[in-house]
mmCIF file of C-alpha atoms and ligand atoms in Angstrom:
data_model
loop_
_atom_site.group_PDB
_atom_site.id
_atom_site.type_symbol
_atom_site.label_atom_id
_atom_site.label_comp_id
_atom_site.label_asym_id
_atom_site.label_seq_id
_atom_site.Cartn_x
_atom_site.Cartn_y
_atom_site.Cartn_z
ATOM 1 C CA MET G 27 -52.777 28.881 11.003
ATOM 2 C CA LYS G 28 -54.917 30.342 13.699
ATOM 3 C CA ASP G 29 -53.954 29.393 17.504
ATOM 4 C CA SER G 30 -57.222 27.412 17.828
ATOM 5 C CA GLU G 31 -56.709 25.280 14.815
ATOM 6 C CA LEU G 32 -53.464 24.414 15.827
ATOM 7 C CA LYS G 33 -54.737 23.525 19.339
ATOM 8 C CA HIS G 34 -57.299 21.344 17.766
ATOM 9 C CA ASN G 35 -54.798 19.376 15.240
ATOM 10 C CA ALA G 36 -52.405 18.977 18.389
ATOM 11 C CA LYS G 37 -55.589 17.355 19.888
ATOM 12 C CA LYS G 38 -56.404 15.106 17.225
ATOM 13 C CA SER G 39 -52.790 13.899 16.949
ATOM 14 C CA ASP G 40 -52.633 13.019 20.566
ATOM 15 C CA ASP G 41 -55.933 11.119 20.382
ATOM 16 C CA THR G 42 -54.700 9.356 17.492
ATOM 17 C CA TYR G 43 -51.620 8.333 18.959
ATOM 18 C CA SER G 44 -53.246 7.269 21.940
ATOM 19 C CA MET G 45 -55.769 4.951 19.974
ATOM 20 C CA ALA G 46 -52.880 3.114 18.702
ATOM 21 C CA ILE G 47 -51.185 2.464 22.247
ATOM 22 C CA LEU G 48 -54.819 1.462 23.747
ATOM 23 C CA GLN G 49 -54.838 -1.574 20.886
ATOM 24 C CA PRO G 50 -54.084 -4.547 23.264
ATOM 25 C CA LEU G 51 -57.080 -3.311 25.279
ATOM 26 C CA LEU G 52 -59.258 -3.221 22.264
ATOM 27 C CA ILE G 53 -58.316 -5.866 19.996
ATOM 28 C CA ASN G 54 -60.570 -9.292 20.141
ATOM 29 C CA LEU G 55 -62.349 -7.872 22.884
ATOM 30 C CA PRO G 56 -66.259 -6.718 22.293
ATOM 31 C CA TYR G 57 -66.528 -3.383 20.487
ATOM 32 C CA LEU G 58 -66.729 -0.196 22.811
ATOM 33 C CA PRO G 59 -68.825 2.644 21.398
ATOM 34 C CA PHE G 60 -66.302 5.311 21.499
ATOM 35 C CA ASN G 61 -68.117 8.859 21.082
ATOM 36 C CA GLY G 62 -68.029 12.403 22.428
ATOM 37 C CA GLY G 63 -69.509 11.288 25.894
ATOM 38 C CA ALA G 64 -66.241 9.062 26.705
ATOM 39 C CA LEU G 65 -62.905 10.751 27.822
ATOM 40 C CA ARG G 66 -60.645 11.145 24.991
ATOM 41 C CA PRO G 67 -58.276 8.504 24.028
ATOM 42 C CA MET G 68 -55.470 10.682 25.452
ATOM 43 C CA CYS G 69 -57.030 10.961 28.814
ATOM 44 C CA ILE G 70 -57.788 7.172 29.181
ATOM 45 C CA ALA G 71 -54.225 6.558 27.957
ATOM 46 C CA TYR G 72 -52.978 8.903 30.422
ATOM 47 C CA ILE G 73 -55.034 7.165 33.409
ATOM 48 C CA LEU G 74 -53.882 3.698 32.524
ATOM 49 C CA ASN G 75 -50.657 4.742 32.300
ATOM 50 C CA GLU G 76 -50.864 6.434 35.728
ATOM 51 C CA ILE G 77 -52.388 3.302 36.899
ATOM 52 C CA ILE G 78 -49.074 1.345 36.312
ATOM 53 C CA ILE G 79 -46.431 4.188 36.390
ATOM 54 C CA ASN G 80 -47.165 5.193 39.716
ATOM 55 C CA GLN G 81 -48.606 1.904 41.137
ATOM 56 C CA ARG G 82 -51.989 3.120 42.030
ATOM 57 C CA LYS G 83 -53.872 0.851 44.128
ATOM 58 C CA MET G 84 -57.625 2.328 44.745
ATOM 59 C CA ILE G 85 -59.441 4.133 42.076
ATOM 60 C CA LEU G 86 -62.766 6.520 42.804
ATOM 61 C CA GLU G 87 -64.474 7.327 39.396
ATOM 62 C CA PHE G 88 -67.264 9.878 39.108
ATOM 63 C CA GLY G 89 -69.036 9.244 35.596
ATOM 64 C CA SER G 90 -68.787 5.676 34.852
ATOM 65 C CA GLY G 91 -68.247 4.551 30.943
ATOM 66 C CA LEU G 92 -65.637 3.444 28.338
ATOM 67 C CA SER G 93 -62.995 4.606 30.833
ATOM 68 C CA THR G 94 -64.376 2.003 33.608
ATOM 69 C CA ILE G 95 -64.467 -0.856 31.300
ATOM 70 C CA LEU G 96 -60.965 -0.239 29.783
ATOM 71 C CA MET G 97 -59.625 0.469 33.530
ATOM 72 C CA ALA G 98 -60.991 -3.051 34.409
ATOM 73 C CA ARG G 99 -59.558 -4.887 31.164
ATOM 74 C CA LEU G 100 -56.150 -3.364 32.254
ATOM 75 C CA ILE G 101 -56.343 -4.793 35.866
ATOM 76 C CA LYS G 102 -57.420 -8.188 34.228
ATOM 77 C CA ARG G 103 -54.824 -7.946 31.415
ATOM 78 C CA ASN G 104 -51.899 -7.080 33.696
ATOM 79 C CA ASN G 105 -52.803 -8.754 36.771
ATOM 80 C CA LEU G 106 -52.955 -5.572 38.719
ATOM 81 C CA GLY G 107 -53.868 -5.602 42.229
ATOM 82 C CA LEU G 108 -56.220 -2.947 42.082
ATOM 83 C CA LYS G 109 -60.045 -1.947 42.689
ATOM 84 C CA ILE G 110 -62.339 0.652 41.141
ATOM 85 C CA ILE G 111 -65.264 2.178 42.743
ATOM 86 C CA THR G 112 -67.266 3.970 40.088
ATOM 87 C CA VAL G 113 -70.166 6.333 40.721
ATOM 88 C CA GLU G 114 -72.969 6.893 38.185
ATOM 89 C CA HIS G 115 -76.180 8.686 38.069
ATOM 90 C CA ASN G 116 -77.855 7.198 35.279
ATOM 91 C CA LYS G 117 -79.666 3.954 35.883
ATOM 92 C CA GLU G 118 -79.681 2.724 32.426
ATOM 93 C CA TRP G 119 -76.073 3.600 31.760
ATOM 94 C CA ALA G 120 -75.108 1.889 35.030
ATOM 95 C CA THR G 121 -76.789 -1.233 33.510
ATOM 96 C CA VAL G 122 -75.219 -1.021 30.427
ATOM 97 C CA ILE G 123 -71.687 -0.552 31.918
ATOM 98 C CA ASP G 124 -72.569 -3.404 34.778
ATOM 99 C CA ARG G 125 -73.502 -6.035 31.619
ATOM 100 C CA TYR G 126 -69.965 -5.206 29.894
ATOM 101 C CA LEU G 127 -68.476 -6.187 33.111
ATOM 102 C CA LYS G 128 -70.246 -9.201 33.596
ATOM 103 C CA ASN G 129 -69.794 -10.277 30.140
ATOM 104 C CA GLU G 130 -66.408 -10.175 30.293
ATOM 105 C CA ASP G 131 -65.711 -11.490 33.869
ATOM 106 C CA LEU G 132 -64.528 -7.986 34.916
ATOM 107 C CA GLN G 133 -67.088 -7.567 37.772
ATOM 108 C CA GLN G 134 -64.790 -8.313 40.580
ATOM 109 C CA TYR G 135 -62.658 -5.444 40.100
ATOM 110 C CA VAL G 136 -65.314 -2.849 39.704
ATOM 111 C CA LYS G 137 -67.953 -1.676 41.945
ATOM 112 C CA ILE G 138 -70.465 0.492 40.522
ATOM 113 C CA ILE G 139 -72.605 2.897 42.698
ATOM 114 C CA GLN G 140 -75.682 4.296 41.123
ATOM 115 C CA ALA G 141 -76.420 7.403 42.945
ATOM 116 C CA ASP G 142 -79.283 9.716 41.528
ATOM 117 C CA LEU G 143 -78.369 13.293 41.563
ATOM 118 C CA LYS G 144 -79.426 15.508 44.643
ATOM 119 C CA GLU G 145 -79.339 19.028 45.490
ATOM 120 C CA ILE G 146 -75.876 19.838 47.371
ATOM 121 C CA GLU G 147 -74.227 23.110 49.017
ATOM 122 C CA THR G 148 -70.958 24.149 47.297
ATOM 123 C CA PRO G 149 -68.878 27.045 47.919
ATOM 124 C CA LEU G 150 -70.130 28.200 44.239
ATOM 125 C CA GLY G 151 -73.849 27.711 45.200
ATOM 126 C CA LYS G 152 -76.257 24.865 44.973
ATOM 127 C CA VAL G 153 -75.495 21.911 42.361
ATOM 128 C CA ASN G 154 -77.150 18.806 41.710
ATOM 129 C CA TRP G 155 -74.267 16.087 42.513
ATOM 130 C CA TYR G 156 -74.584 12.325 43.325
ATOM 131 C CA ASN G 157 -76.738 11.543 46.306
ATOM 132 C CA TYR G 158 -74.375 12.477 49.246
ATOM 133 C CA GLN G 159 -75.192 9.624 51.668
ATOM 134 C CA THR G 160 -75.306 7.021 48.674
ATOM 135 C CA VAL G 161 -71.954 7.716 47.786
ATOM 136 C CA LEU G 162 -70.664 7.997 51.674
ATOM 137 C CA SER G 163 -72.095 4.280 52.329
ATOM 138 C CA GLY G 164 -70.648 3.117 48.778
ATOM 139 C CA ILE G 165 -67.551 4.021 49.556
ATOM 140 C CA GLU G 166 -67.359 2.631 52.844
ATOM 141 C CA ASN G 167 -64.518 4.610 54.275
ATOM 142 C CA LYS G 168 -62.007 3.132 51.933
ATOM 143 C CA LYS G 169 -59.041 5.739 50.816
ATOM 144 C CA PHE G 170 -58.260 6.550 47.287
ATOM 145 C CA ASP G 171 -54.874 7.166 45.430
ATOM 146 C CA LEU G 172 -56.345 7.910 42.097
ATOM 147 C CA ILE G 173 -59.778 10.044 41.614
ATOM 148 C CA THR G 174 -61.312 10.799 38.187
ATOM 149 C CA VAL G 175 -64.042 13.204 38.084
ATOM 150 C CA ASP G 176 -65.547 12.987 34.573
ATOM 151 C CA GLY G 177 -69.540 13.318 35.987
ATOM 152 C CA PRO G 178 -71.856 14.042 36.402
ATOM 153 C CA PRO G 179 -72.556 15.983 33.237
ATOM 154 C CA ALA G 180 -71.745 19.660 33.731
ATOM 155 C CA ASN G 181 -71.959 20.830 29.825
ATOM 156 C CA GLY G 182 -74.308 23.607 30.176
ATOM 157 C CA ARG G 183 -74.235 27.267 32.187
ATOM 158 C CA LYS G 184 -76.862 26.251 34.639
ATOM 159 C CA ILE G 185 -74.883 22.993 35.533
ATOM 160 C CA ARG G 186 -71.424 24.110 34.987
ATOM 161 C CA TYR G 187 -70.318 23.760 38.539
ATOM 162 C CA SER G 188 -71.866 20.138 39.266
ATOM 163 C CA ARG G 189 -68.738 18.521 39.268
ATOM 164 C CA PHE G 190 -67.498 20.777 42.429
ATOM 165 C CA PRO G 191 -68.625 18.581 45.778
ATOM 166 C CA ALA G 192 -65.670 15.843 44.183
ATOM 167 C CA PHE G 193 -63.194 18.660 45.524
ATOM 168 C CA THR G 194 -64.816 19.604 48.482
ATOM 169 C CA LYS G 195 -66.804 17.143 50.093
ATOM 170 C CA ILE G 196 -64.924 13.709 49.806
ATOM 171 C CA THR G 197 -61.439 15.074 50.291
ATOM 172 C CA GLU G 198 -60.955 13.101 53.807
ATOM 173 C CA PHE G 199 -61.162 9.719 51.590
ATOM 174 C CA PHE G 200 -58.216 10.563 49.517
ATOM 175 C CA GLN G 201 -54.818 8.762 50.437
ATOM 176 C CA GLU G 202 -51.720 10.830 51.570
ATOM 177 C CA ASP G 203 -50.319 10.525 48.359
ATOM 178 C CA TYR G 204 -53.001 10.590 45.476
ATOM 179 C CA CYS G 205 -53.678 11.994 42.104
ATOM 180 C CA LEU G 206 -56.893 13.645 41.222
ATOM 181 C CA LEU G 207 -58.204 14.415 37.464
ATOM 182 C CA LEU G 208 -60.863 16.711 36.112
ATOM 183 C CA ASP G 209 -61.951 16.100 32.605
ATOM 184 C CA ASP G 210 -63.481 18.858 30.359
ATOM 185 C CA ALA G 211 -60.817 21.412 32.363
ATOM 186 C CA ASN G 212 -61.152 23.855 29.412
ATOM 187 C CA ARG G 213 -64.616 24.792 30.209
ATOM 188 C CA LYS G 214 -65.316 27.994 32.245
ATOM 189 C CA GLY G 215 -66.929 25.758 34.671
ATOM 190 C CA GLU G 216 -63.906 23.475 35.383
ATOM 191 C CA GLN G 217 -61.773 26.381 35.408
ATOM 192 C CA LYS G 218 -63.316 27.956 38.191
ATOM 193 C CA ILE G 219 -63.431 24.930 40.231
ATOM 194 C CA ILE G 220 -59.728 24.081 39.716
ATOM 195 C CA LYS G 221 -58.932 27.617 40.864
ATOM 196 C CA SER G 222 -61.409 27.520 43.950
ATOM 197 C CA PHE G 223 -59.392 23.989 44.764
ATOM 198 C CA GLN G 224 -56.095 25.308 44.066
ATOM 199 C CA LYS G 225 -56.826 28.418 46.392
ATOM 200 C CA PHE G 226 -57.394 25.902 49.408
ATOM 201 C CA HIS G 227 -54.665 23.342 48.313
ATOM 202 C CA PRO G 228 -51.355 25.404 47.070
ATOM 203 C CA ASP G 229 -49.074 22.707 48.038
ATOM 204 C CA LEU G 230 -50.624 20.435 44.983
ATOM 205 C CA HIS G 231 -48.654 20.268 41.932
ATOM 206 C CA PHE G 232 -50.987 21.068 38.583
ATOM 207 C CA GLU G 233 -50.764 20.641 35.389
ATOM 208 C CA MET G 234 -52.961 20.434 32.110
ATOM 209 C CA ILE G 235 -52.848 17.611 29.843
ATOM 210 C CA SER G 236 -53.785 17.959 26.137
ATOM 211 C CA GLU G 237 -55.734 21.091 26.923
ATOM 212 C CA THR G 238 -58.791 19.144 28.615
ATOM 213 C CA LEU G 239 -57.234 17.019 31.594
ATOM 214 C CA ALA G 240 -56.447 18.757 34.510
ATOM 215 C CA VAL G 241 -54.420 16.902 37.094
ATOM 216 C CA PHE G 242 -53.275 17.479 40.641
ATOM 217 C CA ARG G 243 -50.786 15.720 42.359
ATOM 218 C CA LYS G 244 -50.092 15.465 46.058
ATOM 219 C CA THR G 245 -46.160 14.393 45.280
ATOM 220 C CA ASN G 246 -44.397 14.910 42.252
ATOM 221 C CA SER G 247 -44.683 11.308 40.664
ATOM 222 C CA PHE G 248 -43.220 9.444 37.342
ATOM 223 C CA ASN G 249 -44.555 11.548 34.400
ATOM 224 C CA PRO G 250 -47.334 9.176 32.918
ATOM 225 C CA ILE G 251 -48.133 11.299 29.808
ATOM 226 C CA PRO G 252 -48.322 9.104 26.776
ATOM 227 C CA ILE G 253 -46.616 11.230 24.325
ATOM 228 C CA GLN G 254 -44.771 14.728 24.629
ATOM 229 C CA TYR G 255 -42.951 16.735 21.803
HETATM 230 C C1 SAM N 319 -68.445 12.604 30.525
HETATM 231 S S1 SAM N 319 -69.581 11.333 30.708
HETATM 232 C C2 SAM N 319 -68.576 10.011 31.513
HETATM 233 C C3 SAM N 319 -67.691 9.276 30.708
HETATM 234 C C4 SAM N 319 -66.671 7.860 31.003
HETATM 235 N N1 SAM N 319 -65.950 8.602 32.118
HETATM 236 C C5 SAM N 319 -65.941 7.610 29.973
HETATM 237 O O1 SAM N 319 -64.915 8.105 29.675
HETATM 238 O O2 SAM N 319 -66.669 6.899 29.101
HETATM 239 C C6 SAM N 319 -70.673 11.887 32.011
HETATM 240 C C7 SAM N 319 -72.094 10.980 32.035
HETATM 241 O O3 SAM N 319 -72.439 10.688 30.675
HETATM 242 C C8 SAM N 319 -73.088 9.150 30.344
HETATM 243 N N2 SAM N 319 -72.397 8.742 29.468
HETATM 244 C C9 SAM N 319 -70.980 8.042 29.720
HETATM 245 N N3 SAM N 319 -70.393 7.574 28.482
HETATM 246 C C10 SAM N 319 -71.229 8.240 27.823
HETATM 247 C C11 SAM N 319 -71.197 8.130 26.180
HETATM 248 N N4 SAM N 319 -70.310 7.248 25.761
HETATM 249 N N5 SAM N 319 -72.292 8.663 25.608
HETATM 250 C C12 SAM N 319 -72.943 9.452 26.040
HETATM 251 N N6 SAM N 319 -73.262 9.481 27.343
HETATM 252 C C13 SAM N 319 -72.294 8.752 28.274
HETATM 253 C C14 SAM N 319 -72.894 8.962 31.885
HETATM 254 O O4 SAM N 319 -74.131 8.864 32.617
HETATM 255 C C15 SAM N 319 -71.826 9.213 32.574
HETATM 256 O O5 SAM N 319 -71.958 9.530 34.052
#
């Protein structure tokens, strides 16, 4: 079997296993439309485990979606003292997520910042990122110990560095001990972002999870990986 096929099969089995461990947050609750736009089940399970195992308290998410709803369900179900600020560029999508949260009485755990995309300078050139002023006023000087970067969309050559500002413009809002996650880290654009961030933060622990999730940590915390062979 080719190396790429082996990797593909490994990802499939990671996701199948993770879907099973997510069941307590899925059964008897409104259906969630899992598709290619959402984080892989393995990555969602990793994040939920991280929240519990490393006792995260304040989450900043870029790119709202099923991940937001599942994190909020976890907070409610496990009675965790935790807040999420999620940043979303697409108004219609923000409304869909807000409706889910309202319907399940989860709004108290999540603040959605709807921020249109706007040109911003990065060390890799200009990109379209969430309106910086809108993000800053939504964050309200809070400090975050878990930051997930799964937006804005960066699936094309021209927009491949769109997620870079999360690594350069808001690091002053990271807590002393934090975990920073970047999805789609197998893509060329994200790999360049990772290399650039590592250059400026050589002290951080770095790990790739199931081929697609990049994880940076300030301290060597408990390992939240859902399954390891
Ligand atoms: C990679 S998605 C973020 C997905 C989200 N973190 C999740 O796990 O569900 C990036 C952007 O695509 C849009 N989006 C989110 N979920 C989507 C889905 N299931 N299908 C299509 N587009 C989605 C939103 O505008 C979002 O900000």
